Coordinates of C-alpha atoms in Angstrom, one line a residue:
Chain A
X1 CA 98.9 126.1 108.4
X2 CA 102.1 124.2 107.8
X3 CA 103.1 122.8 104.4
X4 CA 102.6 119.3 105.6
X5 CA 99.0 119.8 106.8
X6 CA 98.2 121.6 103.6
X7 CA 99.5 118.7 101.6
X8 CA 97.6 116.2 103.7
X9 CA 94.4 118.1 103.2
X10 CA 94.8 118.4 99.5
X11 CA 96.0 114.8 99.1
X12 CA 93.4 113.6 96.6
X13 CA 94.0 116.6 94.3
X14 CA 97.8 116.3 94.6
X15 CA 97.7 112.6 93.9
X16 CA 95.6 113.3 90.8
X17 CA 97.9 116.1 89.6
X18 CA 100.9 113.9 90.4
X19 CA 99.5 111.1 88.3
X20 CA 99.0 113.3 85.3
X21 CA 102.4 114.9 85.6
X22 CA 103.9 111.4 85.8
X23 CA 102.1 110.2 82.7
X24 CA 103.0 113.3 80.7
X25 CA 106.6 113.0 81.9
X26 CA 106.8 109.4 80.8
X27 CA 105.3 110.2 77.4
X28 CA 107.7 113.2 77.0
X29 CA 110.7 111.0 77.9
X30 CA 109.4 108.3 75.6
X31 CA 109.1 110.8 72.7
X32 CA 112.6 112.1 73.4
X33 CA 114.5 108.8 73.7
X34 CA 115.0 108.0 70.0
X35 CA 116.5 111.5 69.5
X36 CA 119.1 110.9 72.2
X37 CA 120.3 107.3 71.5
X38 CA 122.0 105.6 68.6
X39 CA 119.9 103.2 66.4
X40 CA 121.0 100.0 68.1
X41 CA 119.7 101.4 71.5
X42 CA 116.5 102.5 69.8
X43 CA 116.1 98.9 68.6
X44 CA 116.4 97.7 72.2
X45 CA 113.7 100.1 73.2
X46 CA 111.5 98.6 70.6
X47 CA 112.2 95.1 72.0
X48 CA 111.4 96.4 75.5
X49 CA 108.0 97.8 74.3
X50 CA 107.2 94.5 72.4
X51 CA 108.1 92.4 75.5
X52 CA 106.2 94.9 77.6
X53 CA 103.0 94.2 75.7
X54 CA 103.3 90.5 76.3
X55 CA 103.9 91.1 80.0
X56 CA 101.0 93.5 80.1
X57 CA 98.8 90.7 78.7
X58 CA 100.1 88.5 81.5
X59 CA 99.3 91.3 84.0
X60 CA 95.6 91.3 82.9
X61 CA 95.5 87.5 83.0
X62 CA 97.5 86.7 86.1
X63 CA 97.6 89.8 88.1
X64 CA 94.0 90.9 87.7
X65 CA 92.3 87.7 86.8
X66 CA 94.3 85.0 88.7
X67 CA 94.8 82.8 85.7
X68 CA 98.4 81.7 85.0
X69 CA 100.0 81.2 81.6
X70 CA 103.5 79.8 80.9
X71 CA 102.7 79.8 77.2
X72 CA 102.6 83.5 76.3
X73 CA 105.7 83.0 74.2
X74 CA 103.5 81.1 71.7
X75 CA 101.0 84.0 71.4
X76 CA 103.9 86.4 71.0
X77 CA 105.2 84.0 68.3
X78 CA 101.9 83.9 66.5
X79 CA 102.0 87.7 66.1
X80 CA 105.7 87.7 65.0
X81 CA 105.2 84.9 62.4
X82 CA 102.0 86.4 61.1
X83 CA 103.8 89.6 60.2
X84 CA 106.9 87.9 58.7
X85 CA 104.8 85.4 56.6
X86 CA 102.3 87.8 55.3
X87 CA 104.9 90.5 54.4
X88 CA 107.2 87.8 53.0
X89 CA 104.5 86.4 50.7
X90 CA 102.7 89.6 49.9
X91 CA 105.2 92.5 49.9
X92 CA 102.5 95.0 49.1
X93 CA 100.5 94.2 52.3
X94 CA 100.8 97.1 54.8
X95 CA 102.9 96.1 57.8
X96 CA 100.6 97.4 60.4
X97 CA 97.7 95.5 58.9
X98 CA 99.6 92.3 59.6
X99 CA 99.7 93.4 63.2
X100 CA 95.9 93.5 63.3
X101 CA 95.8 90.0 61.6
X102 CA 98.3 88.7 64.2
X103 CA 96.3 90.2 67.0
X104 CA 93.1 88.6 65.9
X105 CA 94.8 85.2 65.4
X106 CA 96.4 85.4 68.8
X107 CA 93.0 86.3 70.3
X108 CA 91.3 83.4 68.6
X109 CA 94.0 80.9 69.8
X110 CA 93.8 82.5 73.2
X111 CA 90.1 81.9 73.4
X112 CA 90.7 78.2 72.5
X113 CA 93.4 77.8 75.1
X114 CA 91.2 79.7 77.6
X115 CA 88.5 77.1 77.4
X116 CA 90.2 74.4 79.4
X117 CA 91.1 77.1 81.9
X118 CA 87.4 76.9 82.9
X119 CA 87.9 73.5 84.4
X120 CA 91.5 73.6 85.5
X121 CA 93.3 76.3 87.5
X122 CA 96.5 77.2 89.3
X123 CA 99.4 75.0 88.7
X124 CA 97.5 72.6 86.4
X125 CA 96.6 75.5 84.1
X126 CA 100.3 76.4 84.2
X127 CA 101.1 72.9 82.9
X128 CA 98.5 73.2 80.1
X129 CA 99.9 76.5 78.9
X130 CA 103.4 75.1 79.2
X131 CA 102.3 72.4 76.8
X132 CA 101.2 75.2 74.4
X133 CA 104.7 76.7 74.5
X134 CA 106.3 73.4 73.7
X135 CA 103.7 72.5 71.1
X136 CA 104.2 75.9 69.3
X137 CA 107.9 75.2 68.8
X138 CA 107.2 71.7 67.5
X139 CA 104.6 73.1 65.1
X140 CA 107.2 75.6 63.8
X141 CA 109.5 72.8 63.0
X142 CA 106.8 70.6 61.5
X143 CA 105.5 73.2 59.1
X144 CA 108.9 74.5 58.2
X145 CA 107.8 75.2 54.6
X146 CA 105.7 78.0 55.9
X147 CA 107.7 79.0 59.0
X148 CA 111.3 78.3 58.0
X149 CA 111.7 75.9 61.0
X150 CA 114.9 76.4 63.0
X151 CA 116.6 78.0 60.0
X152 CA 114.2 80.8 60.4
X153 CA 112.5 83.0 57.9
X154 CA 112.9 86.7 57.0
X155 CA 111.2 89.0 54.6
X156 CA 112.7 89.6 51.1
X157 CA 115.8 91.8 50.9
X158 CA 114.9 95.4 50.8
X159 CA 111.5 94.9 52.5
X160 CA 111.7 96.9 55.7
X161 CA 109.3 98.9 57.7
X162 CA 110.8 102.2 56.8
X163 CA 110.1 105.8 57.4
X164 CA 108.0 107.7 54.8
X165 CA 109.9 110.7 53.3
X166 CA 107.5 113.4 54.8
X167 CA 108.5 112.5 58.3
X168 CA 112.2 113.4 58.0
X169 CA 112.9 110.6 60.5
X170 CA 115.5 107.9 60.3
X171 CA 114.1 104.4 59.9
X172 CA 114.9 103.4 63.5
X173 CA 113.2 106.5 64.9
X174 CA 110.1 106.0 62.7
X175 CA 109.8 102.4 63.8
X176 CA 110.1 103.5 67.4
X177 CA 107.5 106.2 67.2
X178 CA 104.9 103.9 65.5
X179 CA 105.5 101.2 68.1
X180 CA 105.4 103.8 70.9
X181 CA 102.0 105.1 69.8
X182 CA 100.6 101.5 69.6
X183 CA 102.0 100.6 73.0
X184 CA 100.6 103.7 74.7
X185 CA 97.3 103.0 73.1
X186 CA 97.3 99.4 74.5
X187 CA 98.3 100.7 77.9
X188 CA 95.4 103.2 77.9
X189 CA 92.9 100.6 76.7
X190 CA 94.1 98.1 79.3
X191 CA 93.9 100.6 82.1
X192 CA 90.3 101.4 81.0
X193 CA 89.4 97.7 81.1
X194 CA 90.9 97.4 84.6
X195 CA 88.9 100.4 85.8
X196 CA 85.7 99.2 84.2
X197 CA 83.0 96.8 85.1
X198 CA 84.8 93.9 83.5
X199 CA 88.0 94.7 85.4
X200 CA 86.2 94.6 88.7
X201 CA 84.6 91.4 87.7
X202 CA 88.0 89.9 86.8
X203 CA 89.4 90.8 90.2
X204 CA 86.3 89.4 91.9
X205 CA 86.9 86.1 90.0
X206 CA 90.5 86.1 91.1
X207 CA 89.7 86.6 94.7
X208 CA 86.5 84.5 95.0
X209 CA 85.0 82.8 92.0
X210 CA 81.9 81.5 93.7
X211 CA 81.0 84.9 95.1
X212 CA 81.6 86.5 91.7
X213 CA 79.2 84.1 90.1
X214 CA 76.5 84.7 92.8
X215 CA 76.9 88.5 92.2
X216 CA 75.9 87.9 88.6
X217 CA 79.3 87.7 86.9
X218 CA 79.4 85.3 84.0
X219 CA 82.6 83.7 85.2
X220 CA 83.2 81.4 82.3
X221 CA 82.8 84.1 79.7
X222 CA 84.9 86.6 81.5
X223 CA 87.8 84.2 82.1
X224 CA 87.8 83.0 78.4
X225 CA 87.6 86.6 77.1
X226 CA 90.3 87.7 79.5
X227 CA 92.5 84.9 78.1
X228 CA 91.8 86.1 74.6
X229 CA 92.5 89.7 75.3
X230 CA 95.7 88.8 77.1
X231 CA 96.9 86.6 74.2
X232 CA 96.0 89.4 71.8
X233 CA 98.3 91.8 73.6
X234 CA 101.1 89.3 73.4
X235 CA 100.3 88.8 69.7
X236 CA 100.5 92.5 69.0
X237 CA 103.8 92.6 70.9
X238 CA 105.2 89.8 68.7
X239 CA 104.2 91.6 65.6
X240 CA 105.8 94.8 66.8
X241 CA 109.0 93.0 67.6
X242 CA 109.4 92.1 64.0
X243 CA 108.3 95.6 62.8
X244 CA 110.8 97.2 65.1
X245 CA 113.7 95.2 64.1
X246 CA 116.2 96.4 61.4
X247 CA 116.5 92.9 60.0
X248 CA 113.0 91.4 60.4
X249 CA 113.6 87.7 60.9
X250 CA 112.0 84.9 63.0
X251 CA 113.2 81.4 63.8
X252 CA 111.9 78.6 65.9
X253 CA 114.8 79.0 68.4
X254 CA 113.6 82.4 69.5
X255 CA 110.1 81.2 70.6
X256 CA 110.9 78.7 73.2
X257 CA 109.7 78.2 76.7
X258 CA 112.5 80.5 77.8
X259 CA 110.7 83.4 76.2
X260 CA 107.5 82.6 78.1
X261 CA 109.4 82.6 81.3
X262 CA 111.1 85.8 80.5
X263 CA 107.6 87.5 80.2
X264 CA 106.7 86.0 83.6
X265 CA 109.9 87.4 85.1
X266 CA 109.1 90.9 83.6
X267 CA 105.7 90.7 85.1
X268 CA 106.9 89.8 88.6
X269 CA 109.7 92.4 88.5
X270 CA 107.4 95.2 87.4
X271 CA 104.4 94.3 89.4
X272 CA 101.6 92.0 88.4
X273 CA 98.7 94.3 89.4
X274 CA 99.8 97.3 87.5
X275 CA 99.6 98.6 84.0
X276 CA 103.0 100.3 83.8
X277 CA 104.8 97.7 85.8
X278 CA 105.1 95.2 82.9
X279 CA 106.9 97.8 80.8
X280 CA 109.4 98.5 83.6
X281 CA 109.8 94.7 84.1
X282 CA 110.4 94.3 80.3
X283 CA 113.1 97.0 80.4
X284 CA 114.8 95.1 83.2
X285 CA 114.9 91.7 81.4
X286 CA 116.0 93.3 78.1
X287 CA 118.7 95.6 79.6
X288 CA 120.1 93.3 82.3
X289 CA 122.4 91.5 79.8
X290 CA 123.7 94.9 78.8
X291 CA 124.8 95.8 82.3
X292 CA 126.6 92.5 82.8
X293 CA 130.2 92.6 81.3
X294 CA 130.4 90.8 78.0
X295 CA 132.8 88.1 79.1
X296 CA 130.7 87.2 82.1
X297 CA 127.3 86.8 80.4
X298 CA 126.9 83.4 82.2
X299 CA 126.1 85.6 85.2
X300 CA 123.0 87.1 83.7
X301 CA 120.6 84.2 84.7
X302 CA 122.2 84.1 88.1
X303 CA 121.6 87.8 88.7
X304 CA 118.1 87.4 87.3
X305 CA 117.4 84.7 89.8
X306 CA 118.9 86.6 92.7
X307 CA 116.8 89.7 91.8
X308 CA 113.7 87.6 91.7
X309 CA 114.4 86.1 95.1
X310 CA 115.2 89.5 96.6
X311 CA 112.0 91.0 95.1
X312 CA 109.9 88.2 96.5
X313 CA 111.2 89.1 99.9
X314 CA 111.0 92.9 99.9
X315 CA 108.5 93.6 97.2
X316 CA 106.3 90.7 96.2
X317 CA 104.2 93.1 94.3
X318 CA 107.1 94.3 92.1
X319 CA 108.6 97.7 91.5
X320 CA 105.3 99.4 91.1
X321 CA 103.9 97.8 94.3
X322 CA 107.0 98.9 96.2
X323 CA 106.7 102.5 95.0
X324 CA 103.0 102.5 95.8
X325 CA 103.7 101.4 99.3
X326 CA 106.5 103.9 99.7
X327 CA 104.2 106.6 98.6
X328 CA 101.5 105.7 101.1
X329 CA 104.2 105.5 103.8
X330 CA 105.4 109.0 102.8
X331 CA 101.8 110.3 103.1
X332 CA 101.5 108.8 106.5
X333 CA 104.7 110.4 107.6
X334 CA 103.5 113.7 106.2
X335 CA 100.2 113.3 108.1
X336 CA 102.1 112.6 111.3
X337 CA 104.2 115.7 110.7
X338 CA 101.1 117.7 110.1
X339 CA 99.7 116.5 113.5
X340 CA 102.8 117.1 115.6
X341 CA 104.3 120.0 113.8
X342 CA 107.2 120.0 111.3
X343 CA 110.0 119.7 113.8
X344 CA 109.4 116.2 115.2
X345 CA 108.8 114.7 111.8
X346 CA 112.5 114.5 111.1
X347 CA 113.3 112.3 114.2
X348 CA 111.1 109.4 113.3
X349 CA 113.6 107.8 110.9
X350 CA 114.0 104.5 112.7
X351 CA 110.4 103.8 113.6
X352 CA 109.4 104.6 110.1
X353 CA 111.5 101.8 108.7
X354 CA 109.7 99.5 111.1
X355 CA 106.3 100.7 109.9
X356 CA 107.2 100.0 106.3
X357 CA 107.9 96.4 107.1
X358 CA 104.7 96.1 109.0
X359 CA 102.9 97.4 106.0
X360 CA 104.4 94.9 103.6
X361 CA 103.2 92.1 105.9
X362 CA 99.7 93.4 106.0
X363 CA 99.4 93.5 102.2
Chain B
X1 CA 51.8 86.3 97.9
X2 CA 54.8 84.0 98.2
X3 CA 58.0 85.2 96.5
X4 CA 60.0 82.0 96.9
X5 CA 58.5 78.5 96.9
X6 CA 60.8 75.8 98.1
X7 CA 59.3 72.4 97.3
X8 CA 60.5 69.0 98.4
X9 CA 64.2 70.0 98.1
X10 CA 66.7 67.2 99.0
X11 CA 70.5 67.5 98.9
X12 CA 72.9 64.6 99.5
X13 CA 76.7 64.7 99.9
X14 CA 77.7 61.1 99.4
X15 CA 75.8 59.3 102.2
X16 CA 75.0 62.4 104.1
X17 CA 71.6 63.9 103.7
X18 CA 71.9 67.6 104.1
X19 CA 68.4 68.5 103.2
X20 CA 65.5 66.1 103.2
X21 CA 62.4 67.0 101.4
X22 CA 62.3 70.6 102.6
X23 CA 59.3 72.7 101.6
X24 CA 58.3 76.2 102.7
X25 CA 57.2 79.6 101.2
X26 CA 58.5 83.0 101.8
X27 CA 56.0 85.8 101.6
X28 CA 56.9 89.0 99.7
X29 CA 58.1 91.8 101.9
X30 CA 58.7 89.6 104.9
X31 CA 61.7 89.0 107.1
X32 CA 61.9 85.2 107.3
X33 CA 64.4 83.5 109.5
X34 CA 65.8 80.0 108.9
X35 CA 67.1 78.6 112.2
X36 CA 68.3 75.3 113.5
X37 CA 71.2 73.6 115.2
X38 CA 74.6 73.5 113.4
X39 CA 74.5 71.2 110.4
X40 CA 70.7 71.4 110.1
X41 CA 71.1 72.5 106.4
X42 CA 70.5 76.2 106.5
X43 CA 73.5 77.3 104.5
X44 CA 73.0 74.3 102.2
X45 CA 69.6 75.8 101.3
X46 CA 71.2 79.1 100.6
X47 CA 73.7 77.4 98.3
X48 CA 70.9 75.6 96.5
X49 CA 69.0 78.8 95.9
X50 CA 72.3 80.4 94.7
X51 CA 72.7 77.4 92.4
X52 CA 76.1 76.5 93.9
X53 CA 74.7 73.0 94.8
X54 CA 72.3 71.0 92.7
X55 CA 69.5 69.3 94.7
X56 CA 68.8 65.7 94.0
X57 CA 65.1 66.3 94.1
X58 CA 62.6 69.1 94.4
X59 CA 61.8 72.4 92.8
X60 CA 62.4 76.1 93.5
X61 CA 60.0 78.7 92.2
X62 CA 60.9 82.4 92.4
X63 CA 58.0 84.5 91.4
X64 CA 57.0 82.1 88.7
X65 CA 60.5 81.3 87.4
X66 CA 62.0 77.9 87.8
X67 CA 65.3 78.6 89.5
X68 CA 66.8 75.1 88.9
X69 CA 66.8 75.6 85.2
X70 CA 68.5 79.0 85.5
X71 CA 72.3 79.2 85.3
X72 CA 74.1 80.4 88.4
X73 CA 75.2 83.8 87.1
X74 CA 71.6 84.6 86.0
X75 CA 70.3 84.2 89.6
X76 CA 71.3 87.8 90.4
X77 CA 69.5 89.1 87.4
X78 CA 66.3 87.5 88.6
X79 CA 66.6 89.5 91.7
X80 CA 68.3 87.2 94.3
X81 CA 71.3 88.4 96.3
X82 CA 73.1 87.1 99.3
X83 CA 75.9 87.5 101.8
X84 CA 78.2 84.7 103.0
X85 CA 78.8 83.2 106.3
X86 CA 82.6 83.7 106.0
X87 CA 82.7 87.0 104.2
X88 CA 83.3 86.8 100.5
X89 CA 84.4 90.4 99.8
X90 CA 87.1 91.2 97.2
X91 CA 90.1 92.2 99.4
X92 CA 92.0 93.8 96.6
X93 CA 89.3 96.3 95.7
X94 CA 88.1 99.4 97.6
X95 CA 84.9 99.3 99.6
X96 CA 83.2 101.3 96.9
X97 CA 84.4 99.0 94.1
X98 CA 83.2 96.0 96.1
X99 CA 79.7 97.6 96.2
X100 CA 80.0 98.2 92.4
X101 CA 80.8 94.5 91.9
X102 CA 77.6 93.9 93.7
X103 CA 75.9 96.2 91.1
X104 CA 77.5 94.2 88.3
X105 CA 74.2 93.3 86.6
X106 CA 73.1 97.0 86.8
X107 CA 76.2 98.4 85.1
X108 CA 76.4 98.2 81.3
X109 CA 79.2 97.4 79.0
X110 CA 81.6 94.5 78.3
X111 CA 85.3 94.4 77.6
X112 CA 85.1 96.5 74.4
X113 CA 82.8 99.1 75.9
X114 CA 85.0 99.4 78.9
X115 CA 88.3 99.6 77.0
X116 CA 86.9 102.3 74.7
X117 CA 85.0 104.1 77.4
X118 CA 81.8 104.1 75.3
X119 CA 79.2 106.6 76.4
X120 CA 76.5 104.2 77.4
X121 CA 78.9 102.3 79.7
X122 CA 80.4 105.4 81.1
X123 CA 77.0 106.9 82.0
X124 CA 75.7 103.7 83.6
X125 CA 79.0 103.4 85.5
X126 CA 78.7 106.9 87.0
X127 CA 75.0 106.4 87.7
X128 CA 75.8 103.2 89.6
X129 CA 78.7 104.8 91.3
X130 CA 76.4 107.6 92.6
X131 CA 74.0 104.9 93.9
X132 CA 76.8 103.0 95.5
X133 CA 78.0 106.1 97.3
X134 CA 74.4 106.7 98.6
X135 CA 74.1 103.1 99.7
X136 CA 77.4 103.4 101.6
X137 CA 76.3 106.6 103.4
X138 CA 72.9 104.9 104.2
X139 CA 74.8 102.1 105.9
X140 CA 77.2 104.5 107.7
X141 CA 80.2 103.5 105.5
X142 CA 81.1 106.8 103.8
X143 CA 84.3 107.1 105.7
X144 CA 85.8 104.0 104.4
X145 CA 84.5 104.2 100.8
X146 CA 87.9 104.6 99.2
X147 CA 89.7 102.2 101.6
X148 CA 90.8 98.7 100.4
X149 CA 88.6 96.1 102.2
X150 CA 91.7 94.3 103.5
X151 CA 92.4 95.5 107.1
X152 CA 89.0 96.9 108.0
X153 CA 87.3 95.7 111.3
X154 CA 85.1 92.6 111.1
X155 CA 81.8 94.4 111.9
X156 CA 82.5 97.0 109.1
X157 CA 83.2 94.2 106.6
X158 CA 79.9 92.6 107.5
X159 CA 78.1 95.8 106.7
X160 CA 80.0 96.2 103.5
X161 CA 78.9 92.8 102.4
X162 CA 75.3 93.8 103.2
X163 CA 75.7 97.0 101.1
X164 CA 77.1 94.8 98.3
X165 CA 74.1 92.5 98.6
X166 CA 71.7 95.5 98.2
X167 CA 73.6 97.1 95.3
X168 CA 72.0 94.8 92.7
X169 CA 68.6 96.1 94.0
X170 CA 67.4 92.5 94.7
X171 CA 63.9 91.3 95.5
X172 CA 65.2 88.6 97.8
X173 CA 68.2 89.1 100.0
X174 CA 69.6 86.1 101.8
X175 CA 71.8 86.9 104.8
X176 CA 73.9 84.1 106.2
X177 CA 74.6 84.8 109.9
X178 CA 74.9 88.6 109.6
X179 CA 75.2 88.9 113.4
X180 CA 78.0 86.5 114.0
X181 CA 81.1 88.0 115.6
X182 CA 79.4 91.4 116.2
X183 CA 79.2 93.2 119.6
X184 CA 75.9 93.7 121.4
X185 CA 75.6 97.3 120.3
X186 CA 76.3 96.3 116.7
X187 CA 73.7 93.5 116.8
X188 CA 71.0 96.0 117.9
X189 CA 72.0 98.4 115.1
X190 CA 72.0 95.6 112.6
X191 CA 68.6 94.3 113.8
X192 CA 67.0 97.7 113.3
X193 CA 68.7 97.9 109.8
X194 CA 67.4 94.5 108.7
X195 CA 63.9 95.3 110.0
X196 CA 63.9 98.5 107.9
X197 CA 65.0 96.7 104.6
X198 CA 61.6 95.6 103.3
X199 CA 60.2 99.1 103.8
X200 CA 63.2 101.1 102.6
X201 CA 64.5 98.8 99.8
X202 CA 61.4 96.8 98.9
X203 CA 63.4 93.6 99.5
X204 CA 62.3 90.4 101.1
X205 CA 64.8 89.0 103.6
X206 CA 65.7 85.4 104.2
X207 CA 67.9 85.2 107.3
X208 CA 70.1 82.4 108.7
X209 CA 71.0 83.4 112.3
X210 CA 72.0 81.8 115.6
X211 CA 71.4 85.0 117.6
X212 CA 68.0 84.1 119.0
X213 CA 67.3 87.6 120.4
X214 CA 67.7 89.0 116.9
X215 CA 65.7 86.3 115.2
X216 CA 62.8 86.7 117.7
X217 CA 62.9 90.4 117.5
X218 CA 62.8 91.1 113.7
X219 CA 61.3 88.0 112.0
X220 CA 57.8 87.8 110.6
X221 CA 58.1 84.1 110.0
X222 CA 60.5 81.5 111.4
X223 CA 61.4 78.2 109.7
X224 CA 63.1 75.7 112.0
X225 CA 65.3 72.9 110.5
X226 CA 66.8 69.9 112.1
X227 CA 68.8 67.3 110.3
X228 CA 67.7 68.7 106.9
X229 CA 63.9 68.6 107.7
X230 CA 61.5 71.3 108.6
X231 CA 60.3 70.7 112.1
X232 CA 58.3 73.9 112.7
X233 CA 57.2 77.1 111.0
X234 CA 55.3 80.1 112.2
X235 CA 55.5 83.4 114.1
X236 CA 58.5 83.7 116.4
X237 CA 56.4 83.4 119.6
X238 CA 54.6 80.2 118.4
X239 CA 57.8 78.6 117.3
X240 CA 59.6 79.3 120.6
X241 CA 56.9 77.3 122.4
X242 CA 57.0 74.3 120.0
X243 CA 58.1 71.2 121.9
X244 CA 59.9 69.8 118.8
X245 CA 61.9 73.0 118.6
X246 CA 62.8 73.0 122.2
X247 CA 63.9 69.4 121.9
X248 CA 66.1 70.1 118.9
X249 CA 67.8 72.9 120.6
X250 CA 68.1 71.5 124.2
X251 CA 68.2 67.8 123.4
X252 CA 65.6 65.2 124.3
X253 CA 64.9 64.1 127.8
X254 CA 66.0 60.6 126.7

């Protein structure tokens, strides 16, 4: 028996093992990162994880449930402001408890915004959530006593989320690890939801609402709760952004419509129907300005746009979708090699390219 | 004993009368066929029973329960399930997951239970997964269980939808043109399968079908509609001889 046919036969086991190795690898790299990079980089990683949670919320909402939101910047902002305001006014309040408060607030507002989504959908829902993003900014300006308006608001000098002595970690490392644990937790919980009864119901609603209802899915309840859960993830992300920053500060200018669109870009780049994709997409949107030379920053949005268009053409399901398809293509090649013997497998380079294109059209 | 009582049901779309005072009963454990020319109102009745359309008049009684005062997503819980004329599977999910969506009311656990993998939801999940696997093998679909639905042949998709309809363990299963688009061989297989459903699954079948060979071969009772009215009801052989039915299908002599 050739190696190829052995692999084809053992495919389910190999895929399972591969998945575990992948997850363990990601966690190992994740744990190692703050040891290898200077504090300002670690700060960027924190931003990636915070943005990643907001994009993950969008993945559940848009990718798995078919509801669109151009207003997730607002939920993210709710989380961020909750942490800054509570810690600012009550320095003795534990930082992570403010994350929980922010999550609940975002959940509640998400439910309220999700209600109109029962009657309107598609582009029209997009417009309603767009209004939320604009309204949030206005509210920040109007209640500037509380929020600091466009001047912004920080926490009292000396108040930082800092490492306890027993850890022996630098502050930036400690912040990173705390955020990392929370983000991994959110990823696991989201994955569980997607694989569970409610996840299947959400996808059924996305693909055919009437059929879902006939099968006994409480469509209204599921959609509203999904909106709440999605908003909650964004709220946690916002709070973590503040916690992960060396100078915790928020201002109305950082929670504009652009932020909401950034999350959407991260979602599309990473892959809307995946759990890890949003994090990859967030890394892309946060790190792209780093790659572009400093004196040519005006190019960043241009590159962003070009990448989006290119992705729509070659990988409408994002980076994760692309890798999924490449993997299934590789398996097919392997199966073909197993059928015809290992020698001929090498000569199929050209036709295999064709096959990949065919596949992308099918899905 | 009648399981479903349709009484005086009327449905109007603007000026068009889709159903006009329709009344009939379906006996428990029967295969009942609803036939009639295109536009006679057959699918409309399915959609009324599924609570997709509200009738302007009439009542629906399902084993003593008033269906019209039940919200749409509770219909499945009462024990009514259906398939759709133009397939309504979830293309993004695997065949097995589609069947599990069909078992939505049997599986336990909401968002929180699912996220935290609470024991009661996990055990009902695996229990229903086992049943879904059984159902797929009963319908000869084991090979494709882990396939996504997208890309499978039409006849297979039809059978998957039937499996999904059975997954909620319904008392009444409504099949909307299950034989359309199938080959001869597939129709014979499907006929035998539908005929076996009352015995094997304890389910009453209401069938909309244009394939007369199939209808005549497997039905206990046939209801004939024309322009939203019932023009005949009875055993297949009786109905086939009814002059009103012949006229509706072949046109009047003028």
